[in-house]
Amino acid sequence: MKRRSQHWFGGTGKDAFIHRSWMKNHGLPDDAFDGRPVIGICNTFSEFTPCNAHFRGLIEHIKAGVLEAGGLPLEFPVFSCGESNLRPTAMLFRNLASMDVEEAIRGNPMDAVVLMAGCDKTTPALVMGAASCDLPAIVISGGPMLNGRFQGRAIGSGTDVWKFSEDLRAGVMSAQAFAAAESAMSRSPGHCMTMGTASTMASMVEALGIALPGNAAYPAVDAHRNRLARMTGRRSVELVHEDLRLSRILQPQAFANAIRVNGAIGGSTNAVVHLLAIAGRIGTPLTLDDWDRLGRDVPTILDLMPSGRFLMEDFCYAGGIPAVMKEISHLLELQAMTVSGKSVRENIADACNHNPEVIRPLDRALTPQGGIAVLRGNLAPAGAIIKPSAATPALMQHRGRAVVFEDIDHYKRSIDDPALDIDENCIMVLKNCGPKGYPGMAEVGNMALPEKLLRRGLRDMVRISDARMSGTAFGTVVLHVAPEAAVGGPLALVRSGDMIELDVPARRLHLDVAPAELQARRSRWRAPAAAMPGGYQGLYVERVMQADSGADLDFLVGCRGHAIPRESH
């Protein structure tokens, strides 16, 4: 069968002459175009994306692996969603980046693609784009940073930021110590070394079977990461020979495995919207209820921040994702095929847990029922989620008076006002921070508590919003309320003083207001004005779906394949 790349580079006609001739200005010899597999390397390097800023070095190992296996490696850049710098939120641009990836893959002469990901949204964006093309594809993550070190102890990116910030506001940490921690937290290349969204998505692609075993946990600066990159390059060439495309791997059993692994590692709530979007692109049925059904009885056994004590470097030395998967192997679909060419069973056969303090045995689980809990009720008819392993057990069943913030600016103006009528029994409610409302569904759901309560020693309250939160964050935080406030969901109708009931064991989220009163409020509700008319943001707000569907753009759902486009000359 004629390889895809040969539709560009094969033959003796004018068009083939053009394609080969211009490529030869790289210094490529004639035999580079002899029909060997052409491997595209999709690189999300950007100096504005600190998590991925070391990719210039990592890519050389991928290219070496491709060459060793008899392929031709060709790098191409795509939009880089940098979580730490990109405003108003990197999530706004996940779908844009996925469009960039999809069209770059389909429009260029490649037979397979290596997806270089790391920072939170780069991983799902690349997999979404590749899934819509369904070429052979393999993910290589950039790896986590080394553990942060401050005042003689380990500190975690993100997780300790939230703690230090609240300690500073509570008056128990000095401004000098806060500033010193800033330089002690991020001390090597790589992404967050907590189980934030970057580490979670690196774990998810490994659990899905679209990255090689060991992908998630090796630190960015460990030589193992470079070796893994080289093996990934080699494997990408073999994928072409085997025609092992994403659609053969991203089957229902792969998503079931990923959801259960997410529960076992205390993974980020952001994995919910990302896996739903990936499934939508490849055409595999997956719903919000599947997250609850498949993950509900999975114990969290990884003792790692924000749910536990340790960090990704410790997780690596303990055995990484293969060791976790072996520990919960009775819950997994072991026959599922992976990009290694082997089944899950074969991949984890020799895995060992070298530190049962980090990866706990099942009888000493961190949380007996981990996973992501999906809540429903009149406040969230299409669903909302909470991460039990990062919440306060005493607040998992709670009834409280709502204190409402109409948007993020209202919250910031009001939260430290001494006159704010709030106590520890209240429930903080944040509106208009969902996909359309922010826009982009920013990570603002883990609202900082009022200073006056922090100074009294309080560190958690029930918080509800249509926003997301960082995977590094923690607390009794209800997120992704759908439909969101900006489209007139019930969240838009909540007023300060209303009573709200949260019952996580019963999966219930209820606004205790009479239906007639809610209908009266709805008749007076008006949609907020768009933050920016026109441009990509305007397109996004017009076409983005709700959180329970993965917050993809509606016209991007589905696999459009990798048919050869018509000639350009």
PDB file of N, CA, C and O in Angstrom, residues 10 15 28 63 71 165 167 178-180 183 206 208 241 292 300 319 398 423 432 494-495 555:
ATOM      1  N   GLY A  10       6.602  10.890  -3.775  1.00  0.00           N
ATOM      2  CA  GLY A  10       6.847   9.826  -4.739  1.00  0.00           C
ATOM      3  C   GLY A  10       6.551  10.256  -6.169  1.00  0.00           C
ATOM      4  O   GLY A  10       5.779  11.192  -6.416  1.00  0.00           O
ATOM      5  N   ASP A  15       4.812  18.021  -9.531  1.00  0.00           N
ATOM      6  CA  ASP A  15       4.456  18.250  -8.133  1.00  0.00           C
ATOM      7  C   ASP A  15       5.436  17.561  -7.186  1.00  0.00           C
ATOM      8  O   ASP A  15       5.865  18.149  -6.185  1.00  0.00           O
ATOM      9  N   LEU A  28      18.691  17.372   2.971  1.00  0.00           N
ATOM     10  CA  LEU A  28      18.261  15.984   2.861  1.00  0.00           C
ATOM     11  C   LEU A  28      18.755  15.374   1.553  1.00  0.00           C
ATOM     12  O   LEU A  28      18.657  15.991   0.490  1.00  0.00           O
ATOM     13  N   LYS A  63      14.061  12.587  17.365  1.00  0.00           N
ATOM     14  CA  LYS A  63      14.549  12.493  15.981  1.00  0.00           C
ATOM     15  C   LYS A  63      15.564  11.364  15.832  1.00  0.00           C
ATOM     16  O   LYS A  63      15.542  10.619  14.836  1.00  0.00           O
ATOM     17  N   GLY A  71      13.158   5.902   9.759  1.00  0.00           N
ATOM     18  CA  GLY A  71      12.177   6.899   9.358  1.00  0.00           C
ATOM     19  C   GLY A  71      12.811   8.245   9.093  1.00  0.00           C
ATOM     20  O   GLY A  71      14.013   8.456   9.330  1.00  0.00           O
ATOM     21  N   SER A 165      -0.312  31.314  50.036  1.00  0.00           N
ATOM     22  CA  SER A 165      -1.097  32.529  49.816  1.00  0.00           C
ATOM     23  C   SER A 165      -2.087  32.755  50.958  1.00  0.00           C
ATOM     24  O   SER A 165      -2.237  33.875  51.459  1.00  0.00           O
ATOM     25  N   ASP A 167      -1.836  31.462  53.988  1.00  0.00           N
ATOM     26  CA  ASP A 167      -1.065  31.723  55.206  1.00  0.00           C
ATOM     27  C   ASP A 167      -0.600  33.176  55.257  1.00  0.00           C
ATOM     28  O   ASP A 167      -0.589  33.812  56.321  1.00  0.00           O
ATOM     29  N   PHE A 178       7.320  34.286  51.798  1.00  0.00           N
ATOM     30  CA  PHE A 178       6.496  34.051  50.600  1.00  0.00           C
ATOM     31  C   PHE A 178       7.324  34.283  49.345  1.00  0.00           C
ATOM     32  O   PHE A 178       7.276  33.491  48.391  1.00  0.00           O
ATOM     33  N   ALA A 179       8.122  35.352  49.338  1.00  0.00           N
ATOM     34  CA  ALA A 179       8.967  35.664  48.189  1.00  0.00           C
ATOM     35  C   ALA A 179      10.067  34.623  48.007  1.00  0.00           C
ATOM     36  O   ALA A 179      10.406  34.238  46.883  1.00  0.00           O
ATOM     37  N   ALA A 180      10.615  34.143  49.115  1.00  0.00           N
ATOM     38  CA  ALA A 180      11.678  33.135  49.023  1.00  0.00           C
ATOM     39  C   ALA A 180      11.138  31.816  48.472  1.00  0.00           C
ATOM     40  O   ALA A 180      11.817  31.116  47.708  1.00  0.00           O
ATOM     41  N   SER A 183      11.101  31.249  44.534  1.00  0.00           N
ATOM     42  CA  SER A 183      12.283  30.770  43.819  1.00  0.00           C
ATOM     43  C   SER A 183      12.639  29.332  44.176  1.00  0.00           C
ATOM     44  O   SER A 183      13.445  28.705  43.484  1.00  0.00           O
ATOM     45  N   GLU A 206      -0.831   7.680  29.356  1.00  0.00           N
ATOM     46  CA  GLU A 206      -0.212   6.388  29.633  1.00  0.00           C
ATOM     47  C   GLU A 206      -1.282   5.338  29.937  1.00  0.00           C
ATOM     48  O   GLU A 206      -1.221   4.209  29.434  1.00  0.00           O
ATOM     49  N   LEU A 208      -4.428   5.425  28.993  1.00  0.00           N
ATOM     50  CA  LEU A 208      -5.184   5.190  27.762  1.00  0.00           C
ATOM     51  C   LEU A 208      -4.446   4.258  26.810  1.00  0.00           C
ATOM     52  O   LEU A 208      -5.061   3.642  25.934  1.00  0.00           O
ATOM     53  N   HIS A 241       4.369   0.823  10.126  1.00  0.00           N
ATOM     54  CA  HIS A 241       4.404  -0.525   9.556  1.00  0.00           C
ATOM     55  C   HIS A 241       3.211  -1.364  10.031  1.00  0.00           C
ATOM     56  O   HIS A 241       2.692  -2.195   9.281  1.00  0.00           O
ATOM     57  N   ASP A 292     -18.586   8.680  36.941  1.00  0.00           N
ATOM     58  CA  ASP A 292     -19.044   8.277  38.277  1.00  0.00           C
ATOM     59  C   ASP A 292     -19.151   6.756  38.371  1.00  0.00           C
ATOM     60  O   ASP A 292     -18.683   6.141  39.335  1.00  0.00           O
ATOM     61  N   THR A 300      -8.232   5.718  46.184  1.00  0.00           N
ATOM     62  CA  THR A 300      -7.052   6.530  45.873  1.00  0.00           C
ATOM     63  C   THR A 300      -5.887   5.958  46.651  1.00  0.00           C
ATOM     64  O   THR A 300      -5.869   5.998  47.884  1.00  0.00           O
ATOM     65  N   GLY A 319       7.690   3.637  41.288  1.00  0.00           N
ATOM     66  CA  GLY A 319       7.262   2.718  40.235  1.00  0.00           C
ATOM     67  C   GLY A 319       6.345   3.314  39.202  1.00  0.00           C
ATOM     68  O   GLY A 319       6.055   2.675  38.184  1.00  0.00           O
ATOM     69  N   HIS A 398     -23.561  18.693  53.569  1.00  0.00           N
ATOM     70  CA  HIS A 398     -23.593  20.022  54.177  1.00  0.00           C
ATOM     71  C   HIS A 398     -24.775  20.818  53.629  1.00  0.00           C
ATOM     72  O   HIS A 398     -25.090  20.751  52.433  1.00  0.00           O
ATOM     73  N   ASP A 423     -19.990  33.225  57.119  1.00  0.00           N
ATOM     74  CA  ASP A 423     -19.354  32.484  58.203  1.00  0.00           C
ATOM     75  C   ASP A 423     -18.972  31.109  57.684  1.00  0.00           C
ATOM     76  O   ASP A 423     -19.198  30.783  56.514  1.00  0.00           O
ATOM     77  N   ASN A 432     -20.925  32.734  36.287  1.00  0.00           N
ATOM     78  CA  ASN A 432     -20.413  33.308  35.037  1.00  0.00           C
ATOM     79  C   ASN A 432     -18.915  33.089  34.831  1.00  0.00           C
ATOM     80  O   ASN A 432     -18.194  33.958  34.344  1.00  0.00           O
ATOM     81  N   VAL A 494     -29.371  31.702  41.520  1.00  0.00           N
ATOM     82  CA  VAL A 494     -29.085  31.651  42.956  1.00  0.00           C
ATOM     83  C   VAL A 494     -28.860  33.056  43.498  1.00  0.00           C
ATOM     84  O   VAL A 494     -28.203  33.882  42.870  1.00  0.00           O
ATOM     85  N   ARG A 495     -29.417  33.308  44.696  1.00  0.00           N
ATOM     86  CA  ARG A 495     -29.229  34.588  45.374  1.00  0.00           C
ATOM     87  C   ARG A 495     -28.627  34.359  46.759  1.00  0.00           C
ATOM     88  O   ARG A 495     -28.831  33.314  47.371  1.00  0.00           O
ATOM     89  N   PHE A 555     -18.526  22.118  16.163  1.00  0.00           N
ATOM     90  CA  PHE A 555     -18.181  21.716  14.802  1.00  0.00           C
ATOM     91  C   PHE A 555     -16.879  20.927  14.721  1.00  0.00           C
ATOM     92  O   PHE A 555     -16.501  20.449  13.645  1.00  0.00           O
TER      93      PHE A 555
END
